[in-house]
Coordinates of C-alpha atoms in Angstrom, one line a residue:
Chain V
X1 CA 50.9 -23.2 176.8
X2 CA 47.3 -24.3 176.9
X3 CA 44.6 -21.8 177.3
X4 CA 43.3 -21.3 180.9
X5 CA 40.0 -22.7 179.7
X6 CA 41.7 -25.9 178.6
X7 CA 43.8 -26.2 181.8
X8 CA 42.7 -29.2 183.8
X9 CA 40.9 -28.6 187.0
X10 CA 42.8 -29.4 190.2
X11 CA 41.6 -32.7 191.8
X12 CA 39.5 -32.6 195.0
X13 CA 41.3 -33.9 198.1
X14 CA 38.9 -35.8 200.4
X15 CA 39.7 -37.3 203.8
X16 CA 39.3 -41.0 204.3
X17 CA 40.2 -40.9 208.0
X18 CA 43.7 -40.0 209.3
X19 CA 45.4 -42.6 207.2
X20 CA 43.7 -42.2 203.8
X21 CA 43.4 -39.4 201.3
X22 CA 41.2 -39.6 198.2
X23 CA 42.4 -37.6 195.2
X24 CA 39.2 -37.3 193.1
X25 CA 39.5 -36.2 189.5
X26 CA 35.9 -36.7 188.5
X27 CA 32.7 -38.5 189.3
X28 CA 32.1 -40.4 186.0
X29 CA 33.6 -43.2 184.0
X30 CA 35.8 -41.4 181.5
X31 CA 39.0 -42.3 179.9
X32 CA 40.6 -38.9 180.3
X33 CA 39.8 -38.9 184.0
X34 CA 41.2 -42.4 184.4
X35 CA 44.4 -41.4 182.6
X36 CA 44.9 -38.6 185.1
X37 CA 44.3 -41.0 188.0
X38 CA 46.9 -43.5 186.7
X39 CA 49.4 -40.7 185.9
X40 CA 49.3 -39.4 189.5
X41 CA 49.6 -43.0 190.9
X42 CA 52.7 -43.5 188.7
X43 CA 54.2 -40.1 189.7
X44 CA 53.6 -40.8 193.5
X45 CA 55.0 -44.3 193.2
X46 CA 58.1 -42.9 191.5
X47 CA 58.4 -40.3 194.2
X48 CA 58.8 -43.1 196.7
X49 CA 57.6 -41.3 199.8
X50 CA 58.2 -43.1 203.1
X51 CA 55.0 -43.9 204.8
X52 CA 52.9 -44.5 201.7
X53 CA 51.3 -47.9 202.2
X54 CA 48.9 -48.3 199.2
X55 CA 48.0 -46.5 196.0
X56 CA 44.6 -47.6 194.8
X57 CA 43.8 -46.1 191.4
X58 CA 40.1 -46.4 190.5
X59 CA 37.9 -45.2 187.6
X60 CA 38.0 -41.7 188.8
X61 CA 40.1 -41.3 191.9
X62 CA 43.3 -42.3 193.5
X63 CA 43.1 -43.6 197.1
X64 CA 46.4 -43.0 199.0
X65 CA 46.7 -45.0 202.2
X66 CA 49.6 -44.0 204.5
X67 CA 51.0 -44.4 207.9
X68 CA 50.2 -41.1 209.7
X69 CA 53.0 -41.7 212.2
X70 CA 55.5 -41.5 209.3
X71 CA 53.9 -39.2 206.8
X72 CA 51.5 -36.6 208.0
X73 CA 48.5 -35.7 205.9
X74 CA 49.6 -32.0 205.5
X75 CA 52.9 -33.1 203.9
X76 CA 51.1 -35.6 201.7
X77 CA 48.7 -32.9 200.4
X78 CA 51.7 -30.7 199.5
X79 CA 53.4 -33.5 197.7
X80 CA 50.2 -34.2 195.7
X81 CA 49.8 -30.6 194.9
X82 CA 53.3 -30.5 193.4
X83 CA 52.9 -33.8 191.5
X84 CA 49.5 -33.8 189.9
X85 CA 50.2 -31.0 187.3
X86 CA 53.4 -33.0 186.2
X87 CA 51.2 -36.1 185.8
X88 CA 48.9 -34.2 183.4
X89 CA 51.5 -34.1 180.7
X90 CA 52.1 -37.9 181.1
X91 CA 48.3 -38.5 181.0
X92 CA 48.2 -36.6 177.7
X93 CA 50.9 -38.4 176.0
X94 CA 50.3 -41.8 177.5
X95 CA 50.1 -44.3 174.7
X96 CA 49.0 -47.8 175.2
X97 CA 52.1 -49.8 176.2
X98 CA 51.3 -52.9 174.2
X99 CA 48.0 -54.7 173.9
X100 CA 47.3 -58.0 175.8
X101 CA 45.8 -60.7 173.6
X102 CA 43.5 -62.8 175.8
X103 CA 42.3 -66.1 174.3
X104 CA 38.6 -66.9 174.9
X105 CA 36.5 -70.0 174.4
X106 CA 33.1 -68.5 173.8
X107 CA 29.7 -70.0 174.6
X108 CA 28.4 -73.4 175.7
X109 CA 29.3 -74.4 179.2
X110 CA 32.1 -71.9 179.1
X111 CA 29.8 -68.9 178.5
X112 CA 26.3 -69.8 179.5
X113 CA 24.8 -66.4 178.8
X114 CA 26.1 -66.0 175.2
X115 CA 22.8 -67.2 173.7
X116 CA 20.7 -64.9 175.9
X117 CA 22.8 -61.9 175.1
X118 CA 22.5 -62.6 171.4
X119 CA 18.7 -63.0 171.7
X120 CA 18.3 -59.7 173.7
X121 CA 20.1 -57.8 170.9
X122 CA 18.6 -59.6 168.0
X123 CA 22.1 -60.8 166.9
X124 CA 23.5 -64.2 166.2
X125 CA 26.0 -65.6 168.7
X126 CA 28.7 -65.3 166.0
X127 CA 27.9 -61.6 165.7
X128 CA 28.2 -61.1 169.5
X129 CA 31.5 -62.9 169.5
X130 CA 32.7 -60.7 166.6
X131 CA 31.7 -57.5 168.3
X132 CA 33.2 -58.6 171.7
X133 CA 36.4 -59.8 170.2
X134 CA 36.6 -57.0 167.7
X135 CA 37.0 -54.2 170.2
X136 CA 40.1 -52.9 172.1
X137 CA 39.5 -52.5 175.8
X138 CA 41.0 -50.3 178.5
X139 CA 41.6 -51.7 182.0
X140 CA 40.1 -48.9 184.1
X141 CA 40.8 -50.6 187.4
X142 CA 41.4 -53.8 189.2
X143 CA 39.0 -54.4 192.1
X144 CA 36.3 -56.4 193.7
X145 CA 38.3 -59.6 193.7
X146 CA 42.0 -60.5 193.3
X147 CA 43.0 -59.5 189.7
X148 CA 39.4 -58.8 188.6
X149 CA 39.9 -56.4 185.6
X150 CA 37.2 -53.8 184.9
X151 CA 37.2 -53.0 181.2
X152 CA 35.8 -50.1 179.2
X153 CA 35.4 -50.2 175.4
X154 CA 32.5 -52.7 175.0
X155 CA 30.7 -52.0 171.7
X156 CA 27.4 -50.2 172.3
X157 CA 25.5 -52.9 170.3
X158 CA 26.1 -55.4 173.1
X159 CA 25.7 -53.2 176.2
X160 CA 23.5 -55.4 178.4
X161 CA 22.1 -54.5 181.8
X162 CA 23.0 -56.9 184.6
X163 CA 21.1 -60.0 185.5
X164 CA 18.3 -59.3 188.0
X165 CA 19.3 -62.5 189.9
X166 CA 23.1 -62.4 190.5
X167 CA 24.8 -65.8 190.7
X168 CA 26.6 -66.6 194.0
X169 CA 29.3 -68.5 192.1
X170 CA 30.5 -68.1 188.6
X171 CA 33.2 -70.3 186.9
X172 CA 36.8 -69.2 187.4
X173 CA 38.4 -67.2 184.6
X174 CA 35.0 -66.1 183.2
X175 CA 34.8 -63.4 180.5
X176 CA 31.7 -61.3 181.2
X177 CA 29.9 -58.1 180.4
X178 CA 27.7 -55.9 182.6
X179 CA 26.1 -52.7 181.5
X180 CA 28.6 -51.0 179.3
X181 CA 31.5 -52.7 181.0
X182 CA 33.4 -55.9 180.3
X183 CA 35.6 -57.9 182.6
X184 CA 38.2 -60.7 183.0
X185 CA 37.6 -62.7 186.2
X186 CA 40.4 -64.3 188.2
X187 CA 40.8 -68.1 188.6
X188 CA 38.3 -68.0 191.5
X189 CA 34.6 -68.7 191.8
X190 CA 33.1 -65.3 192.5
X191 CA 29.6 -64.0 192.8
X192 CA 28.5 -61.9 189.8
X193 CA 25.4 -60.5 188.2
X194 CA 27.2 -60.0 184.9
X195 CA 26.6 -62.1 181.7
X196 CA 29.1 -64.8 181.0
X197 CA 30.2 -65.0 177.4
X198 CA 33.2 -67.3 177.7
X199 CA 36.1 -68.5 179.6
X200 CA 39.8 -67.8 179.2
X201 CA 42.8 -70.0 180.2
X202 CA 44.6 -66.9 181.3
X203 CA 45.0 -66.5 185.1
X204 CA 44.8 -62.8 185.8
X205 CA 45.8 -63.7 189.3
X206 CA 48.1 -66.5 190.4
X207 CA 49.8 -66.3 193.8
X208 CA 52.2 -69.1 192.8
X209 CA 53.5 -67.0 189.8
X210 CA 55.8 -65.1 192.2
X211 CA 57.3 -62.9 189.5
X212 CA 54.0 -61.6 188.3
X213 CA 51.1 -62.7 190.5
X214 CA 48.8 -60.1 188.8
X215 CA 48.8 -59.9 185.0
X216 CA 46.9 -56.7 184.3
X217 CA 47.2 -53.2 185.7
X218 CA 45.0 -50.2 185.4
X219 CA 45.8 -48.4 182.1
X220 CA 46.6 -51.6 180.2
X221 CA 44.9 -52.3 176.8
X222 CA 43.6 -55.7 175.8
X223 CA 41.8 -57.6 173.1
X224 CA 40.0 -60.9 173.1
X225 CA 40.8 -63.7 170.6
X226 CA 38.4 -66.6 170.0
X227 CA 40.0 -70.0 170.3
X228 CA 38.7 -73.6 169.7
X229 CA 38.0 -76.1 172.5
X230 CA 41.3 -77.9 171.6
X231 CA 43.4 -74.8 171.8
X232 CA 41.7 -73.8 175.0
X233 CA 42.5 -77.1 176.7
X234 CA 46.1 -76.9 175.6
X235 CA 46.4 -73.3 176.8
X236 CA 44.8 -74.3 180.2
X237 CA 47.5 -77.0 180.6
X238 CA 50.2 -74.5 179.8
X239 CA 48.7 -72.0 182.3
X240 CA 48.6 -74.6 185.0
X241 CA 52.2 -75.2 184.4
X242 CA 52.9 -71.5 185.2
X243 CA 53.0 -70.0 181.7
X244 CA 51.4 -66.6 181.0
X245 CA 49.3 -67.6 178.1
X246 CA 48.3 -64.1 177.2
X247 CA 50.6 -62.4 174.8
X248 CA 51.4 -58.7 174.9
X249 CA 51.9 -57.2 171.5
X250 CA 53.7 -54.0 170.7
X251 CA 55.1 -53.6 174.1
Chain W
X1 CA 60.4 -81.6 213.4
X2 CA 59.9 -78.6 215.7
X3 CA 57.0 -77.8 217.9
X4 CA 53.5 -78.0 216.5
X5 CA 50.0 -77.1 217.6
X6 CA 47.4 -79.7 217.0
X7 CA 43.9 -78.2 216.7
X8 CA 41.3 -80.4 218.4
X9 CA 38.3 -78.0 218.5
X10 CA 38.7 -75.0 216.1
X11 CA 36.4 -72.5 217.8
X12 CA 33.9 -70.5 215.9
X13 CA 36.2 -68.8 213.4
X14 CA 39.9 -68.9 214.1
X15 CA 42.3 -67.6 211.6
X16 CA 46.0 -66.6 211.4
X17 CA 46.3 -62.8 211.3
X18 CA 49.2 -60.3 211.3
X19 CA 49.0 -56.6 210.7
X20 CA 47.6 -57.1 207.2
X21 CA 48.6 -57.5 203.5
X22 CA 49.8 -54.1 202.2
X23 CA 50.5 -53.1 198.6
X24 CA 48.1 -55.3 196.8
X25 CA 44.7 -53.5 197.2
X26 CA 45.3 -52.0 193.7
X27 CA 45.1 -55.5 192.4
X28 CA 41.9 -56.3 194.2
X29 CA 43.4 -58.1 197.3
X30 CA 41.7 -57.3 200.6
X31 CA 44.2 -56.0 203.3
X32 CA 42.9 -58.4 206.0
X33 CA 44.9 -58.3 209.3
X34 CA 44.0 -58.4 213.0
X35 CA 40.6 -57.0 213.9
X36 CA 42.1 -55.7 217.1
X37 CA 45.7 -54.8 216.2
X38 CA 46.3 -53.5 219.8
X39 CA 45.5 -56.9 221.3
X40 CA 47.7 -58.7 218.7
X41 CA 50.6 -56.4 219.5
X42 CA 50.2 -57.0 223.2
X43 CA 49.9 -60.7 222.9
X44 CA 53.0 -60.8 220.7
X45 CA 54.9 -58.6 223.2
X46 CA 54.0 -61.0 226.1
X47 CA 55.9 -63.8 224.4
X48 CA 58.7 -61.6 223.1
X49 CA 57.6 -61.6 219.4
X50 CA 57.8 -58.6 217.1
X51 CA 54.6 -56.7 217.3
X52 CA 53.3 -57.5 213.8
X53 CA 53.9 -61.2 213.9
X54 CA 50.9 -63.4 213.0
X55 CA 48.9 -64.9 215.9
X56 CA 45.6 -66.8 215.9
X57 CA 42.6 -64.6 216.0
X58 CA 39.7 -66.2 217.9
X59 CA 36.1 -65.1 217.4
X60 CA 33.7 -65.3 220.4
X61 CA 34.7 -68.9 221.1
X62 CA 38.3 -70.1 221.4
X63 CA 40.0 -73.3 220.4
X64 CA 41.3 -76.4 222.1
X65 CA 44.7 -77.6 221.1
X66 CA 47.6 -79.9 222.1
X67 CA 51.3 -79.0 222.0
X68 CA 53.5 -81.5 220.1
X69 CA 57.2 -81.9 219.3
X70 CA 58.7 -79.3 221.7
X71 CA 58.0 -76.7 224.4
X72 CA 55.9 -73.6 223.4
X73 CA 55.6 -70.2 225.1
X74 CA 52.2 -68.6 224.4
X75 CA 49.9 -65.8 225.6
X76 CA 46.3 -64.9 225.1
X77 CA 45.2 -61.2 225.0
X78 CA 42.1 -59.3 223.8
X79 CA 38.5 -60.4 224.5
X80 CA 38.1 -62.0 227.9
X81 CA 38.0 -65.7 227.1
X82 CA 38.4 -68.4 229.7
X83 CA 41.8 -70.1 229.4
X84 CA 42.6 -73.5 230.8
X85 CA 45.9 -75.4 230.6
X86 CA 45.6 -79.1 231.2
X87 CA 42.2 -78.6 232.7
X88 CA 43.3 -75.9 235.2
X89 CA 42.2 -72.3 234.9
X90 CA 45.1 -70.1 233.7
X91 CA 45.4 -66.3 233.3
X92 CA 45.2 -64.4 230.1
X93 CA 47.5 -61.4 229.4
X94 CA 50.5 -63.4 230.5
X95 CA 53.0 -65.8 229.0
X96 CA 52.8 -69.5 229.8
X97 CA 55.2 -72.3 228.9
X98 CA 53.7 -75.6 227.7
X99 CA 55.5 -78.9 227.2
X100 CA 54.7 -81.5 224.6
X101 CA 51.4 -83.2 225.4
X102 CA 50.1 -80.2 227.3
X103 CA 46.6 -79.0 226.3
X104 CA 45.1 -75.6 226.1
X105 CA 41.3 -74.9 226.1
X106 CA 40.0 -71.5 225.4
X107 CA 36.3 -70.9 226.1
X108 CA 33.6 -68.4 225.2
X109 CA 34.3 -64.6 225.4
X110 CA 32.8 -63.1 228.6
X111 CA 33.3 -59.6 227.2
X112 CA 34.6 -58.5 223.8
X113 CA 34.6 -60.4 220.6
X114 CA 38.1 -61.4 219.6
X115 CA 41.2 -62.7 221.4
X116 CA 44.6 -63.3 220.0
X117 CA 46.8 -66.3 220.8
X118 CA 50.5 -65.5 220.2
X119 CA 53.1 -68.2 220.1
X120 CA 56.8 -67.4 220.7
X121 CA 58.6 -67.4 217.4
X122 CA 55.4 -67.6 215.3
X123 CA 54.4 -70.1 212.6
X124 CA 56.7 -71.9 210.2
X125 CA 54.4 -71.1 207.3
X126 CA 55.4 -69.2 204.2
X127 CA 53.6 -65.9 203.8
X128 CA 51.4 -65.2 200.8
X129 CA 52.0 -61.8 199.1
X130 CA 54.1 -60.7 202.1
X131 CA 51.6 -61.6 204.8
X132 CA 50.3 -64.5 206.9
X133 CA 46.9 -62.9 207.3
X134 CA 44.0 -65.2 206.2
X135 CA 41.5 -63.9 203.7
X136 CA 39.1 -66.7 203.7
X137 CA 36.8 -65.3 200.9
X138 CA 39.6 -65.4 198.4
X139 CA 41.4 -68.4 200.1
X140 CA 44.6 -66.4 200.7
X141 CA 47.2 -66.6 203.4
X142 CA 47.2 -68.2 206.9
X143 CA 46.8 -72.0 207.1
X144 CA 45.6 -73.1 203.6
X145 CA 43.8 -69.8 203.1
X146 CA 41.0 -70.8 205.5
X147 CA 39.8 -70.8 209.1
X148 CA 41.3 -73.5 211.3
X149 CA 39.6 -77.0 211.5
X150 CA 39.9 -79.9 213.9
X151 CA 42.9 -81.9 213.0
X152 CA 45.0 -79.1 211.6
X153 CA 48.7 -79.3 212.6
X154 CA 50.3 -75.9 212.7
X155 CA 54.1 -75.9 212.4
X156 CA 55.8 -73.5 214.8
X157 CA 59.2 -71.9 214.6
X158 CA 59.6 -72.2 218.4
X159 CA 61.7 -69.6 220.3
X160 CA 64.4 -69.9 222.8
X161 CA 63.3 -69.5 226.4
X162 CA 62.4 -65.9 227.3
X163 CA 60.9 -64.1 230.3
X164 CA 57.3 -64.9 231.2
X165 CA 55.8 -61.4 230.9
X166 CA 52.4 -60.2 232.1
X167 CA 50.3 -57.1 231.7
X168 CA 48.4 -56.1 234.8
X169 CA 44.6 -55.3 234.4
X170 CA 45.0 -51.6 235.0
X171 CA 47.4 -51.3 232.0
X172 CA 45.2 -53.1 229.4
X173 CA 43.3 -51.2 226.7
X174 CA 40.0 -49.7 227.6
X175 CA 37.5 -48.2 225.1
X176 CA 34.7 -46.0 226.1
X177 CA 32.9 -42.9 224.8
X178 CA 31.7 -42.5 221.2
X179 CA 33.6 -44.0 218.3
X180 CA 35.5 -41.2 216.6
X181 CA 35.1 -40.6 212.9
X182 CA 36.4 -38.2 210.3
X183 CA 33.5 -37.2 208.0
X184 CA 33.7 -38.0 204.3
X185 CA 34.9 -38.7 201.7
X186 CA 31.3 -38.6 200.4
X187 CA 29.5 -36.9 203.2
X188 CA 28.2 -34.4 200.6
X189 CA 26.0 -37.3 199.2
X190 CA 23.9 -37.1 202.4
X191 CA 21.2 -34.7 203.6
X192 CA 22.1 -32.4 206.5
X193 CA 19.5 -34.3 208.5
X194 CA 21.2 -37.6 207.8
X195 CA 24.5 -36.3 209.0
X196 CA 23.0 -34.9 212.3
X197 CA 21.1 -38.2 212.8
X198 CA 24.3 -40.2 212.2
X199 CA 26.1 -38.1 214.8
X200 CA 23.4 -38.0 217.4
X201 CA 21.8 -41.4 217.4
X202 CA 22.5 -44.7 219.0
X203 CA 23.4 -47.6 216.7
X204 CA 23.6 -51.2 217.4
X205 CA 25.9 -53.8 215.9
X206 CA 23.6 -56.1 213.9
X207 CA 24.0 -59.8 213.5
X208 CA 25.3 -59.1 210.0
X209 CA 28.8 -58.5 211.4
X210 CA 32.0 -60.3 210.4
X211 CA 35.6 -59.6 209.5
X212 CA 34.4 -57.9 206.2
X213 CA 32.2 -55.3 208.0
X214 CA 29.4 -54.6 210.4
X215 CA 26.0 -53.5 209.5
X216 CA 24.5 -51.2 212.1
X217 CA 20.8 -51.1 213.2
X218 CA 19.4 -47.7 214.0
X219 CA 17.8 -44.7 212.3
X220 CA 18.2 -44.9 208.5
X221 CA 20.2 -42.2 206.7
X222 CA 18.9 -40.4 203.6
X223 CA 21.0 -39.8 200.5
X224 CA 20.9 -36.4 198.9
X225 CA 20.5 -37.8 195.3
X226 CA 20.7 -41.5 194.8
X227 CA 23.0 -44.0 196.3
X228 CA 25.2 -45.0 193.4
X229 CA 28.6 -43.6 192.9
X230 CA 31.2 -44.7 190.4
X231 CA 33.2 -47.2 192.5
X232 CA 36.2 -45.9 194.3
X233 CA 38.7 -47.1 197.0
X234 CA 37.8 -48.2 200.5
X235 CA 39.9 -48.0 203.7
X236 CA 39.6 -49.8 207.0
X237 CA 36.8 -48.1 208.9
X238 CA 34.9 -46.7 205.9
X239 CA 31.3 -46.3 206.7
X240 CA 29.2 -46.8 203.6
X241 CA 25.5 -46.4 203.4
X242 CA 23.8 -48.6 200.7
X243 CA 20.3 -47.9 199.4
X244 CA 18.6 -49.3 202.6
X245 CA 20.0 -46.3 204.5
X246 CA 21.7 -48.4 207.3
X247 CA 25.4 -47.7 207.8
X248 CA 27.9 -50.5 207.3
X249 CA 31.4 -50.1 208.8
X250 CA 33.9 -51.8 206.5
X251 CA 36.7 -53.6 208.3
X252 CA 39.8 -55.7 207.8
X253 CA 38.4 -58.1 205.1
X254 CA 36.6 -55.4 203.2
X255 CA 36.4 -55.3 199.4
X256 CA 39.0 -53.0 197.9
X257 CA 36.5 -50.8 196.0
X258 CA 32.9 -50.0 196.3
X259 CA 30.0 -48.1 194.7
X260 CA 28.1 -46.8 197.7
X261 CA 28.7 -43.3 199.2
X262 CA 30.8 -43.3 202.4
X263 CA 29.5 -40.9 205.0
X264 CA 32.5 -41.1 207.4
X265 CA 35.6 -43.1 208.4
X266 CA 36.3 -44.6 211.8
X267 CA 39.7 -43.3 212.9
X268 CA 42.5 -45.8 213.2
X269 CA 42.9 -45.5 217.0
X270 CA 39.2 -46.6 217.5
X271 CA 39.1 -49.4 214.9
X272 CA 40.0 -52.0 217.5
X273 CA 36.8 -51.2 219.4
X274 CA 34.8 -52.3 216.3
X275 CA 36.7 -55.5 216.2
X276 CA 35.7 -56.1 219.9
X277 CA 32.0 -55.0 219.5
X278 CA 29.5 -57.8 219.8
X279 CA 26.2 -58.1 217.9
X280 CA 23.7 -56.0 219.9
X281 CA 26.3 -53.7 221.3
X282 CA 25.3 -50.0 221.3
X283 CA 27.6 -47.5 219.6
X284 CA 27.6 -43.7 219.1
X285 CA 29.7 -41.7 216.7
X286 CA 31.5 -38.3 217.2
X287 CA 33.1 -36.3 214.4
X288 CA 36.7 -35.2 214.8
X289 CA 38.9 -33.4 212.3
X290 CA 41.6 -35.3 210.3
X291 CA 44.2 -33.4 212.3
X292 CA 42.7 -34.4 215.6
X293 CA 42.6 -38.0 214.3
X294 CA 46.3 -37.9 213.4
X295 CA 47.1 -36.5 216.9
X296 CA 45.1 -39.3 218.4
X297 CA 47.0 -41.9 216.3
X298 CA 50.3 -40.5 217.8
X299 CA 48.8 -40.6 221.3
X300 CA 47.7 -44.2 220.9
X301 CA 51.2 -45.2 219.7
X302 CA 52.7 -43.6 222.8
X303 CA 50.2 -45.4 224.9
X304 CA 51.0 -48.8 223.3
X305 CA 54.7 -48.2 223.9
X306 CA 53.8 -47.4 227.6
X307 CA 51.9 -50.7 227.8
X308 CA 54.8 -52.6 226.4
X309 CA 57.1 -50.9 228.9
X310 CA 54.6 -51.8 231.7
X311 CA 54.9 -55.5 231.0
X312 CA 56.8 -57.3 233.8
X313 CA 57.4 -60.7 235.3
X314 CA 54.2 -62.0 236.9
X315 CA 55.8 -62.3 240.3
X316 CA 55.5 -58.7 241.1
X317 CA 53.7 -55.7 239.6
X318 CA 55.7 -53.6 237.2
X319 CA 56.9 -50.2 238.3
X320 CA 55.0 -47.4 236.6
X321 CA 55.9 -43.8 236.5
X322 CA 53.1 -41.2 236.7
X323 CA 54.1 -40.3 233.2
X324 CA 53.2 -43.7 231.9
X325 CA 49.9 -43.8 233.9
X326 CA 48.9 -40.5 232.3
X327 CA 49.7 -41.9 228.9
X328 CA 47.5 -44.9 229.5
X329 CA 44.4 -42.7 229.8
X330 CA 44.9 -41.5 226.3
X331 CA 43.4 -44.7 224.9
X332 CA 40.2 -44.1 226.7
X333 CA 38.2 -42.3 224.1
X334 CA 36.9 -39.1 222.8
X335 CA 37.8 -36.7 225.6
X336 CA 41.5 -37.3 225.4
X337 CA 41.6 -36.9 221.6
X338 CA 40.0 -33.5 221.9
X339 CA 42.4 -32.4 224.6
X340 CA 45.0 -30.1 223.0
X341 CA 47.6 -31.4 225.4
X342 CA 47.6 -34.8 223.6
X343 CA 49.4 -33.6 220.6

């Protein structure tokens, strides 16, 4: 048994209207907090309560959306009170279930901010690529746009504050960094103030891929792998044909 | 080929919408769905459709279209938009049958913001991720993931003949009184003064209002310390307050997560009133408890069922019991939700 001092604090339950409940485990970006969020989301999903419409795990909280005509909030609060301590054990032991390998064509027209990022940090572009591709990232959450993956684990040497003038459109499948975060963008032109380092053939979101429209989920681990222009083009063709061109190792 | 709807004039912003796309917000997909789910449910019921079937949501100005290929039963409900069939004025809130070659024209809303055109049997269009709701910003759902354009030809399932139902004016939804909210989830990020200002002031819907959300003009609200939070989830009706201090009510097409504190949440039963609020319209907010909001959601469901039961053939008014009439008052606003008899 852990000491009382080590025992995790119970999450705060906050109302989001009559059809939403926020289970808040913390207020910062923290891997341990994110593990607890995901463990509770998994436990609630496994519980399969009638009336639960959506589970939205974020950096630090789980948003539960439900139909109050089917599942009253009082009952939901009781269920969560019973489930979250069980999730703690899972959060402790959760090992990364395989690491996605995401190919990236860095620089040039595919990553127009690579030179600028290198200049800001007094590094060569090769050094930035080596740092970015040398780290293992955690998917903290998916949000903002369909399949947009927020990643933690960016090496401190390339933490880069956001652009002061966000772009209204960025190329689809951009690989970018913002502050101490990194991201994989979906195959959509989205607005962004982050720095674009490269582009991946991988479609993190593809509604036509009915078996797996979304590739990544909160809690996944991933690494980036530099590829040449020729490999990139070939992988793009494969991705357009419906292939998932990211490999998952050790799953 | 079955019946089709040929769009001649698309209106200001006409999209296919059903009750929304559930289960994918954890992957960054906005829920979307009808901005006035009550009006969609009633329009569907008038033509005998299931309540959540997709209809065409019209914004401020309706469309003109011609029926092709087969007869179509349709009904318009929600905002008060002038309807004409083959150039002759026709009534909203009742079903009409149109033959191939017949033309409908829907004009500007006299009151309200959004009307719903339901077609018996719905659209012969495959849903995206379980829903026909259009999310134009990410090009998902509906007709090619976008608002309708002139020349679009919408394939219809068509439905066997059914009764031509109507809903009399006295049974239609009415919204008045303050918009009810449950405080939180981040009301502790605001000063006490900001909270009392929010609950005692008049706000107006600004011209920055669309399906994603509505920024409100009125007294600014002060944050206790800073306006950045680590992003968390957003529900329909979340009222976030960015750095400028003006509240923004997030609606059907809202982003799934956000980094501004949310002072309160509009309760489900009052969300349709935001969908019908026009730029310039004045709003006030009143706080209720989450339990009161839940009771109000049940009361509104009972009220909707009573409205469905009150639909009759247009030839004569539907019989109504006093029980049903009482139930209809429940949709009226804040007073009924605070009445303990409602639960």
